[in-house]
mmCIF file of C-alpha atoms in Angstrom:
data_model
loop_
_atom_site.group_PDB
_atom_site.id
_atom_site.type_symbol
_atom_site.label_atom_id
_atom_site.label_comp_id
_atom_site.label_asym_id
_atom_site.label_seq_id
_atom_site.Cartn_x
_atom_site.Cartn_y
_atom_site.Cartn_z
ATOM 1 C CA UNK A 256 0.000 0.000 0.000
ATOM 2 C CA UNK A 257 2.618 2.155 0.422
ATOM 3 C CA UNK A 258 3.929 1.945 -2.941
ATOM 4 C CA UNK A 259 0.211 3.254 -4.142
ATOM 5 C CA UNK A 260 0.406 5.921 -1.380
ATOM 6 C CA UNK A 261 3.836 7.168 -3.556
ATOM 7 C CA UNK A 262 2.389 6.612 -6.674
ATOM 8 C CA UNK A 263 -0.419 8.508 -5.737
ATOM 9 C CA UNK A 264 1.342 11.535 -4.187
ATOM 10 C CA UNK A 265 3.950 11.575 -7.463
ATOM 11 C CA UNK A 266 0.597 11.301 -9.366
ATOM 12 C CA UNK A 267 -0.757 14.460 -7.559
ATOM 13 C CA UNK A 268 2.534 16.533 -8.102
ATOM 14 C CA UNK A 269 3.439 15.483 -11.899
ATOM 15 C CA UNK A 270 -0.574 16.656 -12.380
ATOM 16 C CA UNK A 271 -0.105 20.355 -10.566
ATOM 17 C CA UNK A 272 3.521 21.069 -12.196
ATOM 18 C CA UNK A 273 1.854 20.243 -15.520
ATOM 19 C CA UNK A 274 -1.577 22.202 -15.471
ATOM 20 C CA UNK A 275 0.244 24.873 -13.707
ATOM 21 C CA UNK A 276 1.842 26.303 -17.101
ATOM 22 C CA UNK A 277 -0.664 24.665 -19.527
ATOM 23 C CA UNK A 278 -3.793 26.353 -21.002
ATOM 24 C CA UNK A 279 -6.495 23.817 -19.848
ATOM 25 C CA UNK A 280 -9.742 22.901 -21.556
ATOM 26 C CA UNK A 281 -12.700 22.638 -19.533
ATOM 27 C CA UNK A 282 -12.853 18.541 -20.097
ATOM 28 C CA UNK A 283 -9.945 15.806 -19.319
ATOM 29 C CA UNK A 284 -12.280 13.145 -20.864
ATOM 30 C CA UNK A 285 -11.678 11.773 -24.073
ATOM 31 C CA UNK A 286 -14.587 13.099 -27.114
ATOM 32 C CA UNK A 287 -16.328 9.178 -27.009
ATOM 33 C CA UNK A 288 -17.386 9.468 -23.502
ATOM 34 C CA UNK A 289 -18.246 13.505 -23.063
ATOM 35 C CA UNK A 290 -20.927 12.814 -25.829
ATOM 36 C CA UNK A 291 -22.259 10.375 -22.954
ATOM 37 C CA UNK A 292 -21.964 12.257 -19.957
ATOM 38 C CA UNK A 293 -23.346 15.606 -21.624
ATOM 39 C CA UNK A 294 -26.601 13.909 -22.752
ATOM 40 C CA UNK A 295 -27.271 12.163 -19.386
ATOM 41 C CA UNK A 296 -25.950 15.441 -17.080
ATOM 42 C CA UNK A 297 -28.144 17.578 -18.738
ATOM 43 C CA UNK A 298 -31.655 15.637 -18.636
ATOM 44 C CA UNK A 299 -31.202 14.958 -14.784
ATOM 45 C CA UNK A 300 -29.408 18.527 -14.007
ATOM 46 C CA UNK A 301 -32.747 19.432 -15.971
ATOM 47 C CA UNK A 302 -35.397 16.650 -14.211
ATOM 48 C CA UNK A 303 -34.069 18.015 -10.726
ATOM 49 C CA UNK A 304 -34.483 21.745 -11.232
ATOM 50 C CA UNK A 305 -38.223 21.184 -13.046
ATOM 51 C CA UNK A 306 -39.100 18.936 -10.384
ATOM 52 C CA UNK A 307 -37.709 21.414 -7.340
ATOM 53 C CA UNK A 308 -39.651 24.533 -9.047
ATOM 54 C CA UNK A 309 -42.714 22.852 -9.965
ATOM 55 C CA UNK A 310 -43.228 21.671 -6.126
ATOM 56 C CA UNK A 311 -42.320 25.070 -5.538
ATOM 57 C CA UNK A 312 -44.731 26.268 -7.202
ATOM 58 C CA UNK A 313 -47.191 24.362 -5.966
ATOM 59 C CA UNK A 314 -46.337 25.529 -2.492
ATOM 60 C CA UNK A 315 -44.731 29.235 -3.515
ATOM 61 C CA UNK A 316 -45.595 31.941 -5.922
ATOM 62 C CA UNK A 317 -45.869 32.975 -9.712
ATOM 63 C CA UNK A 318 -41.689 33.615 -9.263
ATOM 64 C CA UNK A 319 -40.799 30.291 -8.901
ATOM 65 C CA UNK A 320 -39.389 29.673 -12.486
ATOM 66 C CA UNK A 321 -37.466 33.198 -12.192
ATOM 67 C CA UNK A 322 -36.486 32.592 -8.325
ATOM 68 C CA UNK A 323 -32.563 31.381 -7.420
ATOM 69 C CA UNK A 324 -32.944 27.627 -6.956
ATOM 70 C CA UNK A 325 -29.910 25.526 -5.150
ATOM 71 C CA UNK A 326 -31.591 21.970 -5.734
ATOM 72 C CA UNK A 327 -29.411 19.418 -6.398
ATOM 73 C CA UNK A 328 -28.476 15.765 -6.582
ATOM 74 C CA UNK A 329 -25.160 14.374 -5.725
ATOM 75 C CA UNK A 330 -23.820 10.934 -7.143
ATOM 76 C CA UNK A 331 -20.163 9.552 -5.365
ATOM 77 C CA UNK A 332 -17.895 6.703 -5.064
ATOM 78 C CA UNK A 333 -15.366 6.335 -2.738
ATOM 79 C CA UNK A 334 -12.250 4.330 -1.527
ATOM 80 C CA UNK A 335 -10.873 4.551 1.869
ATOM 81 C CA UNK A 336 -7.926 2.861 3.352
ATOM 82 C CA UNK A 337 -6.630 3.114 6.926
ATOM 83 C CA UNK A 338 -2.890 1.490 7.515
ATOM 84 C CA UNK A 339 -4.191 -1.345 10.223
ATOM 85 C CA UNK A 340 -7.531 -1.072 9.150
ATOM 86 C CA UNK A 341 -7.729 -2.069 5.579
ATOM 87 C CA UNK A 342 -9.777 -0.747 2.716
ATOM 88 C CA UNK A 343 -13.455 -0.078 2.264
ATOM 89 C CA UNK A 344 -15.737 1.473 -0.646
ATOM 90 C CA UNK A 345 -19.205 3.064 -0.550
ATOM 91 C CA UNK A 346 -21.484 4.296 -2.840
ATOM 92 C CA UNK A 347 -23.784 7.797 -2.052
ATOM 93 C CA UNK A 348 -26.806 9.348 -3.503
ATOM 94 C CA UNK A 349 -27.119 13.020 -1.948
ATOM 95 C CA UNK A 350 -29.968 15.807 -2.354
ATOM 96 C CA UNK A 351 -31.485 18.758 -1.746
ATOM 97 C CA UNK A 352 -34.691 20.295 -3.260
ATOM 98 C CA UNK A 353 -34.889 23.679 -1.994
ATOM 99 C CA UNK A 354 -38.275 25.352 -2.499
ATOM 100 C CA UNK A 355 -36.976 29.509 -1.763
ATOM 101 C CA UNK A 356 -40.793 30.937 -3.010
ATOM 102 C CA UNK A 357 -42.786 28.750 -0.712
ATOM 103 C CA UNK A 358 -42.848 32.160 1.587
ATOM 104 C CA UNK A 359 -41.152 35.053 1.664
ATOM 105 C CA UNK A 360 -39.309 34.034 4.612
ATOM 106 C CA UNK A 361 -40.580 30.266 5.177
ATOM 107 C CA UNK A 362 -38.628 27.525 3.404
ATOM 108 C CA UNK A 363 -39.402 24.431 2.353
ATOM 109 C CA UNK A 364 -36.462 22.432 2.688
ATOM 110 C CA UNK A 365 -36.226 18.450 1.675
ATOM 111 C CA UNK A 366 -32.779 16.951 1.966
ATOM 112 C CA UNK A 367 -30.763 14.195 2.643
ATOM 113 C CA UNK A 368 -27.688 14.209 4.913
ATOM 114 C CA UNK A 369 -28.333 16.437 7.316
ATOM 115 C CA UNK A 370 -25.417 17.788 9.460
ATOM 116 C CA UNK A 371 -26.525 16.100 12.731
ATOM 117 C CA UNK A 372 -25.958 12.693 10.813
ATOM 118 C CA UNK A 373 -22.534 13.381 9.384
ATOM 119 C CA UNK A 374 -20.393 12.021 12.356
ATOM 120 C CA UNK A 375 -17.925 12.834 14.970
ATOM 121 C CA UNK A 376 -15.531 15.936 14.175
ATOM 122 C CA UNK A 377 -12.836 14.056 13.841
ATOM 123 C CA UNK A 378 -15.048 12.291 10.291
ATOM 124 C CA UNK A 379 -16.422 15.604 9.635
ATOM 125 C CA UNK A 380 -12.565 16.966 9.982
ATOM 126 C CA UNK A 381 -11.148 14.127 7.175
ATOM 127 C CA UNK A 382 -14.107 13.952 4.807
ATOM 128 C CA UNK A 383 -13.217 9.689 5.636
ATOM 129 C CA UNK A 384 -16.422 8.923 6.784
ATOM 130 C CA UNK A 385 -17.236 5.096 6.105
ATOM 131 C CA UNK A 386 -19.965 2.913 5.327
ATOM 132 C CA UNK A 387 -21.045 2.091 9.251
ATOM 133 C CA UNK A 388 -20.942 5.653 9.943
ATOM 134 C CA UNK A 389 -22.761 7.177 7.846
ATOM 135 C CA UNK A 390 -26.824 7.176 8.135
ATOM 136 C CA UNK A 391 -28.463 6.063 5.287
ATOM 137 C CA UNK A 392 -31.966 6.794 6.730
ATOM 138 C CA UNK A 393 -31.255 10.682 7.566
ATOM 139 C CA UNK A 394 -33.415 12.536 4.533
ATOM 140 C CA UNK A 395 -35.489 15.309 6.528
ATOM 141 C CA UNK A 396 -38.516 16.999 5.611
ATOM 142 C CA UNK A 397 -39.088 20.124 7.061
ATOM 143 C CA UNK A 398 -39.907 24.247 7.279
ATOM 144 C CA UNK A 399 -37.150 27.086 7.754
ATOM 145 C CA UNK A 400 -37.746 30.639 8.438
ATOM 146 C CA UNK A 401 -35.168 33.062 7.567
ATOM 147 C CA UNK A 402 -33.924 36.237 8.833
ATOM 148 C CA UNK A 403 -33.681 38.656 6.091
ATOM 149 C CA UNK A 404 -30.343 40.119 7.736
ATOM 150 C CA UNK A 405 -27.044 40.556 6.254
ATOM 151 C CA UNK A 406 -24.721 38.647 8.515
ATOM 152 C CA UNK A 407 -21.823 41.383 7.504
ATOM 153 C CA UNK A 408 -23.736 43.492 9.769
ATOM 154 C CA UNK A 409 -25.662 41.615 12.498
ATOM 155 C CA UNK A 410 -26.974 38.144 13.241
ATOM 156 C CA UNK A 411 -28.587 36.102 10.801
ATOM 157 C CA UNK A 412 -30.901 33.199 12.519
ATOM 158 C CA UNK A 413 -32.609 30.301 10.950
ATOM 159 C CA UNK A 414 -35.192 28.525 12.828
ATOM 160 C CA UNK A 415 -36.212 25.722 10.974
ATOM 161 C CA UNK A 416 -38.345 22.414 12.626
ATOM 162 C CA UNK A 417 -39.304 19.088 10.314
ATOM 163 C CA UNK A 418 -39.247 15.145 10.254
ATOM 164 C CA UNK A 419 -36.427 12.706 9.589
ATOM 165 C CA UNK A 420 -37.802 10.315 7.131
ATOM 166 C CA UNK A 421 -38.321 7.150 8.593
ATOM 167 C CA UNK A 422 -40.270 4.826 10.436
ATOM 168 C CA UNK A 423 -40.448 5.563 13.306
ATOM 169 C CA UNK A 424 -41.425 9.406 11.875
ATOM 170 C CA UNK A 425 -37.888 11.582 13.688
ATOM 171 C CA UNK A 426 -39.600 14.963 14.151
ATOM 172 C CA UNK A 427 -36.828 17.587 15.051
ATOM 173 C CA UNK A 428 -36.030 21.349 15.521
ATOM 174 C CA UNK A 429 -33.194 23.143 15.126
ATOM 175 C CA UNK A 430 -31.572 26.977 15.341
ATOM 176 C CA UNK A 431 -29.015 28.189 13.338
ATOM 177 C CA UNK A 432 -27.169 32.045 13.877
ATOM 178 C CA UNK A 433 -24.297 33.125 12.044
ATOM 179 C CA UNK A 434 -22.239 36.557 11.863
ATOM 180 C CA UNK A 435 -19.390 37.466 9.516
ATOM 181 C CA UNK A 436 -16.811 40.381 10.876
ATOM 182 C CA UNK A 437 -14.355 42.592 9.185
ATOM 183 C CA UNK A 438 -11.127 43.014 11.730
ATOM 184 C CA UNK A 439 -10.241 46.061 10.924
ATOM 185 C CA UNK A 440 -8.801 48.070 8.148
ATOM 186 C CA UNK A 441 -7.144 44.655 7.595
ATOM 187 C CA UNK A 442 -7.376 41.525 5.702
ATOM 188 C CA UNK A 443 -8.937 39.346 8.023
ATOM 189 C CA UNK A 444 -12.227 38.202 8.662
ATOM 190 C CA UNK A 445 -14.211 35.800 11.337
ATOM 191 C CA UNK A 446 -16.902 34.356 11.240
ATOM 192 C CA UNK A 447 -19.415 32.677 13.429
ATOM 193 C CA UNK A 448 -21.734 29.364 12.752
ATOM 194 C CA UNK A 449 -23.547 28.411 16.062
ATOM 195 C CA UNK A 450 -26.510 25.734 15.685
ATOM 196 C CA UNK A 451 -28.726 23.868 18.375
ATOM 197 C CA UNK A 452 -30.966 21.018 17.338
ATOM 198 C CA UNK A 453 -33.430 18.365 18.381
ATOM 199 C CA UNK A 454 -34.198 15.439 17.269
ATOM 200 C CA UNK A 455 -36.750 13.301 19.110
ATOM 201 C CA UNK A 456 -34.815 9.764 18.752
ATOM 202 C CA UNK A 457 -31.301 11.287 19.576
ATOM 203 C CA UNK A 458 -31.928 13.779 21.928
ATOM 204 C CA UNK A 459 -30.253 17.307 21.750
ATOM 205 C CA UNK A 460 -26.700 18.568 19.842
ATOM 206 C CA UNK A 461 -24.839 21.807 19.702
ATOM 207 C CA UNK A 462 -22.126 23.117 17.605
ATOM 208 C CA UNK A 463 -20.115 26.467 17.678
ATOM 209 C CA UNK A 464 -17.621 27.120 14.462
ATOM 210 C CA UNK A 465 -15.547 29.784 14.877
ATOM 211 C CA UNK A 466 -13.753 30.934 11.425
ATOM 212 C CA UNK A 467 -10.583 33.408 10.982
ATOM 213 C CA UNK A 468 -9.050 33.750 7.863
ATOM 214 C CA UNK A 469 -7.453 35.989 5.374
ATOM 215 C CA UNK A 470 -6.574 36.039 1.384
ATOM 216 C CA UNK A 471 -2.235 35.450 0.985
ATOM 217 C CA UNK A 472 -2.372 35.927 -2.721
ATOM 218 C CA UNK A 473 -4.747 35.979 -5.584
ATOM 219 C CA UNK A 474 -4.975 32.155 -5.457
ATOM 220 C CA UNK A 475 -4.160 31.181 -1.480
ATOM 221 C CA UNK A 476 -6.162 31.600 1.718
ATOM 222 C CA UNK A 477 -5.424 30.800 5.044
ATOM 223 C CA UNK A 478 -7.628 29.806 7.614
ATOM 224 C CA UNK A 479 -7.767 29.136 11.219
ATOM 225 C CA UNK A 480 -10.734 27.102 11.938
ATOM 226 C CA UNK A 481 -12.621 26.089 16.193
ATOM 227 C CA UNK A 482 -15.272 23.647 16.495
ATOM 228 C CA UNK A 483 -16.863 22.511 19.697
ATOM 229 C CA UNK A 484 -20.042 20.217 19.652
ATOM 230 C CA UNK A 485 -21.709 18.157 22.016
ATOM 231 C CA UNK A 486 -24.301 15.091 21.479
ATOM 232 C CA UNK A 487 -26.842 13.869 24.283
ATOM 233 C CA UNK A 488 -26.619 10.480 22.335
ATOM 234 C CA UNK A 489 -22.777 10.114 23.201
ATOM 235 C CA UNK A 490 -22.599 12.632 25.989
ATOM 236 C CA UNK A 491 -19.408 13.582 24.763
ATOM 237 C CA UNK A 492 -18.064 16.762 23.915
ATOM 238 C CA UNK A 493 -15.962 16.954 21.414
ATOM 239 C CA UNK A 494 -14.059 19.980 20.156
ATOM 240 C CA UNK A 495 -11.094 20.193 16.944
ATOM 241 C CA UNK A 496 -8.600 22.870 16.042
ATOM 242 C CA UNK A 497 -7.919 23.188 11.993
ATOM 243 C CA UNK A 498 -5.258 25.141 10.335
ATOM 244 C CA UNK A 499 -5.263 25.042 6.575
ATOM 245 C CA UNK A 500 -4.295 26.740 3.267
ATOM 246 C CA UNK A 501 -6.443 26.620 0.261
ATOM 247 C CA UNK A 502 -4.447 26.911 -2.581
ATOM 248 C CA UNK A 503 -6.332 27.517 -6.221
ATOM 249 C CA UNK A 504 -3.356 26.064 -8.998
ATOM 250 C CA UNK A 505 -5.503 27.368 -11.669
ATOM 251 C CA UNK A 506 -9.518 27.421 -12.997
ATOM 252 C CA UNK A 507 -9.959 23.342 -12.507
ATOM 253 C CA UNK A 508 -7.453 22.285 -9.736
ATOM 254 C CA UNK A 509 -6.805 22.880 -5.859
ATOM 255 C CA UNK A 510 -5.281 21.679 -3.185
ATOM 256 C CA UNK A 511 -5.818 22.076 0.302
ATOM 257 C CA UNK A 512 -3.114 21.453 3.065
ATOM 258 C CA UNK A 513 -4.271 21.218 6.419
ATOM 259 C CA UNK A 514 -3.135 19.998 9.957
ATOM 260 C CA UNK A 515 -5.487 18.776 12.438
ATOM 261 C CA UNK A 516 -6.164 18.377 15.943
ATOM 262 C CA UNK A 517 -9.081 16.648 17.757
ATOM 263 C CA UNK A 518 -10.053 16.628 21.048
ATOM 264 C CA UNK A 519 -12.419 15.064 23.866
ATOM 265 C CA UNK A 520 -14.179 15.546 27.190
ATOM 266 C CA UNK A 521 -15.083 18.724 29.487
ATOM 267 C CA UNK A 522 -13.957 17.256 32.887
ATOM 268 C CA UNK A 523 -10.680 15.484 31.736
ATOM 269 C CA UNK A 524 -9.727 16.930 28.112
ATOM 270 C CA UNK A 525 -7.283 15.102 25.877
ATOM 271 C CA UNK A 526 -6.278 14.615 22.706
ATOM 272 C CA UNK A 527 -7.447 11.935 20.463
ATOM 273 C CA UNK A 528 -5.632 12.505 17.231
ATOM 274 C CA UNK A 529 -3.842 14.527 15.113
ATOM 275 C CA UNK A 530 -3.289 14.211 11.724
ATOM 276 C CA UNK A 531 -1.998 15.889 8.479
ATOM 277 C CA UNK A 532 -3.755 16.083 5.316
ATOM 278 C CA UNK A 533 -3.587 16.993 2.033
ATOM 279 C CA UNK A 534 -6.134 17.433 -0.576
ATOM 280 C CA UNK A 535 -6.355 17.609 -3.876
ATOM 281 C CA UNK A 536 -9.511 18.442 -5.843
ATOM 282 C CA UNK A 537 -10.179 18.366 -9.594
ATOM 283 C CA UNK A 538 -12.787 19.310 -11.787
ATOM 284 C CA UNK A 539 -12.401 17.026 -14.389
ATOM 285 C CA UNK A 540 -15.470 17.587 -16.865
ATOM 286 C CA UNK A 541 -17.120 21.384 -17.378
ATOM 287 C CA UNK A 542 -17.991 21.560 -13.260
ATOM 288 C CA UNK A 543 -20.141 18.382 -13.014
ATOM 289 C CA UNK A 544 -17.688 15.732 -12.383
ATOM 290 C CA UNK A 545 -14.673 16.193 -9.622
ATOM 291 C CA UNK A 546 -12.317 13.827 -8.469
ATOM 292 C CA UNK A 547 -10.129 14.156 -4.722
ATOM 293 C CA UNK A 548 -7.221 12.535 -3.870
ATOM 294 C CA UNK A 549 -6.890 13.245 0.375
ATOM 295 C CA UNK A 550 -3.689 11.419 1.900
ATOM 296 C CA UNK A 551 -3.629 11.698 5.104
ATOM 297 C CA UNK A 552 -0.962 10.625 8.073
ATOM 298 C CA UNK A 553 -2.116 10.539 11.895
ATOM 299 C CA UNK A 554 -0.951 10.280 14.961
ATOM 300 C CA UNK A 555 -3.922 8.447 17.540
ATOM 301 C CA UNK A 556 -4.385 8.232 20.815
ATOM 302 C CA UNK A 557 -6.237 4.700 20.504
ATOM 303 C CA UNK A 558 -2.562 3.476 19.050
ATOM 304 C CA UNK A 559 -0.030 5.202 21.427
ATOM 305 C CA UNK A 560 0.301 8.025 18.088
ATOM 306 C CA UNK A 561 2.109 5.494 16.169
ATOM 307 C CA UNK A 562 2.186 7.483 12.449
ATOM 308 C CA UNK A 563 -0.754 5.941 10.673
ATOM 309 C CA UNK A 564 -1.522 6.658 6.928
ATOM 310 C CA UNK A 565 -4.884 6.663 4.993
ATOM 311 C CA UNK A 566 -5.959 7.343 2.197
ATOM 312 C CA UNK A 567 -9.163 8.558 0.069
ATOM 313 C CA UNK A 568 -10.265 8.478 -3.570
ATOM 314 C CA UNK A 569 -13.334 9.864 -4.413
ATOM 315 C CA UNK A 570 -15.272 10.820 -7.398
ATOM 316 C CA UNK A 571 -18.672 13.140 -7.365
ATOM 317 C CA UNK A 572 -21.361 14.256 -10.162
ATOM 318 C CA UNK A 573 -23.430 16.829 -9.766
ATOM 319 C CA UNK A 574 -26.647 17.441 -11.137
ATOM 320 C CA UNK A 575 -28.060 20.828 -11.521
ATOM 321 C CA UNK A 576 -29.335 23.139 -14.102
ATOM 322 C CA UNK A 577 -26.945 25.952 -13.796
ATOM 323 C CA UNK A 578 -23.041 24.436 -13.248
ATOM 324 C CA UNK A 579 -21.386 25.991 -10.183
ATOM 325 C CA UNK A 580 -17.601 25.188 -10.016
ATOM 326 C CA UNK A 581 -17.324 23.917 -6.286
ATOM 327 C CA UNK A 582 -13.420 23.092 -5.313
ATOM 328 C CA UNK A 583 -14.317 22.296 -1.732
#
């Protein structure tokens, strides 16, 4: 495996040095299969919006075909291999049909994956989650109502209450503020994402992000990221330090190098791991289909912080009418 791991990471660099002086199309695939993936991209980026604004219709106003719409549907496969652990693959069909006319400022929000179901911080912090972890019966149903505030210049809350789809019916409710400062005459910015939910088969959850940053260059960003959340279902509290630079190589590659920390417990904190990782994201055809490449080395608690490496492959379509070019 560790012979992949090198071809891999040579992979990765021979790939930046080269797009990094060429003039790159907007496709790596070869003619043959673009003709197929245009066709087929386009009639379900096309079935999803149509479907999205006509229930939004039914539910909104006469502005529904003219309205913003961020519905989409998300097809990935993914490899993931832990050093002790071994390799595993999964398969994920994500959504989200957002209805934005249903009321001026009520929402009609169906999705799957909601953020309460994606995992510890330490999964959250790797993008690794795997096939136990993950929840496949967590598509929610619900109502948001928005705040029309600008969060440059105060708070901007979401409350928003609903039903997990599933049997036994999960109804929940949930809060959402966030704020967005400018430090200063200077580059830097912070911002705060602070949510409290309830669901009635897991009990309550909190989470406070707290996100500084500031633009290097035209194509690198540095950020400085503090999460704390808690779970009645674990009764654990749980709480990760992330420092990270986002580097843009050109229009269709980035990478993203971060170091991690991640931590446990109120009443007798420690550390549970900290790892390195490395990310690189490509957008191989016209902003639909992206491939990542995330090595990753830790250091665990579970393991005495023996150096362990992992690594993921993944690769995502998107379906949506209008293509959004979405490196992380």
């Amino acid at each position: 495996m560790h012979k992949i791991l090198t071809f891999c990471w040579l992979g990765i660099m021979t790939t930046v040095a080269a797009s990094a002086y060429a003039e790159e199309a907007d496709s790596d695939l070869p003619a043959w299969a673009e003709e197929r993936v245009e066709p087929f991209r386009e009639s379900v980026g096309n079935w999803v919006d149509n479907t999205s604004r006509r229930i939004d219709g039914f539910f909104g106003t006469d502005d529904h075909m003219q309205t913003k719409n961020e519905s989409y549907l998300r097809f990935g496969q993914e490899i993931d291999w832990m050093e002790g652990d071994g390799t595993r693959g999964d398969t994920s069909l994500r959504y989200r049909i957002d209805l934005p006319t249903s009321e001026e400022r009520l929402r009609l929000v169906i999705e799957s994956d909601p953020e309460e179901s994606q995992g510890t911080l330490e999964e959250q912090g790797s993008g690794r989650l795997t096939n136990d972890q993950r929840d496949r019966r967590s598509s929610t149903l619900g109502l948001d109502w928005l705040e029309s505030r600008d969060k440059r210049e105060n708070w901007s809350n979401r409350v928003g209450a609903g039903i997990r789809l599933r049997l036994p019916l999960d109804p929940y409710v949930r809060f959402t503020s966030e704020r967005l400062w400018q430090l200063g005459e200077g580059p830097w910015q912070l911002e705060s994402n602070n949510r409290v939910s309830w669901f009635n088969n897991e009990g309550y959850s909190a989470r406070t992000r707290w996100d500084i940053g500031r633009q290097l260059s035209e194509r690198r960003h540095l950020r400085f990221i503090s999460t704390v959340q808690w779970r009645e279902e674990e009764d654990k509290l749980e709480y990760s330090e992330i420092a990270e630079i986002n580097h843009r190589i050109n229009r269709r590659s980035a990478l993203r190098y971060s170091a991690i920390a991640i931590g446990e417990s109120a009443s007798n904190p420690r550390m549970t791991n900290y790892y390195l990782q490395t990310r690189y994201r490509r957008d191989i055809h016209k902003g639909i289909l992206f491939a990542d490449v995330i090595p990753e080395l830790h250091f665990q608690r579970d393991v005495s912080y023996d150096p362990r490496w992992a690594m993921t492959l993944r690769l995502e379509m998107y379906f949506q009418r209008k293509i959004s070019r979405d490196y992380f």
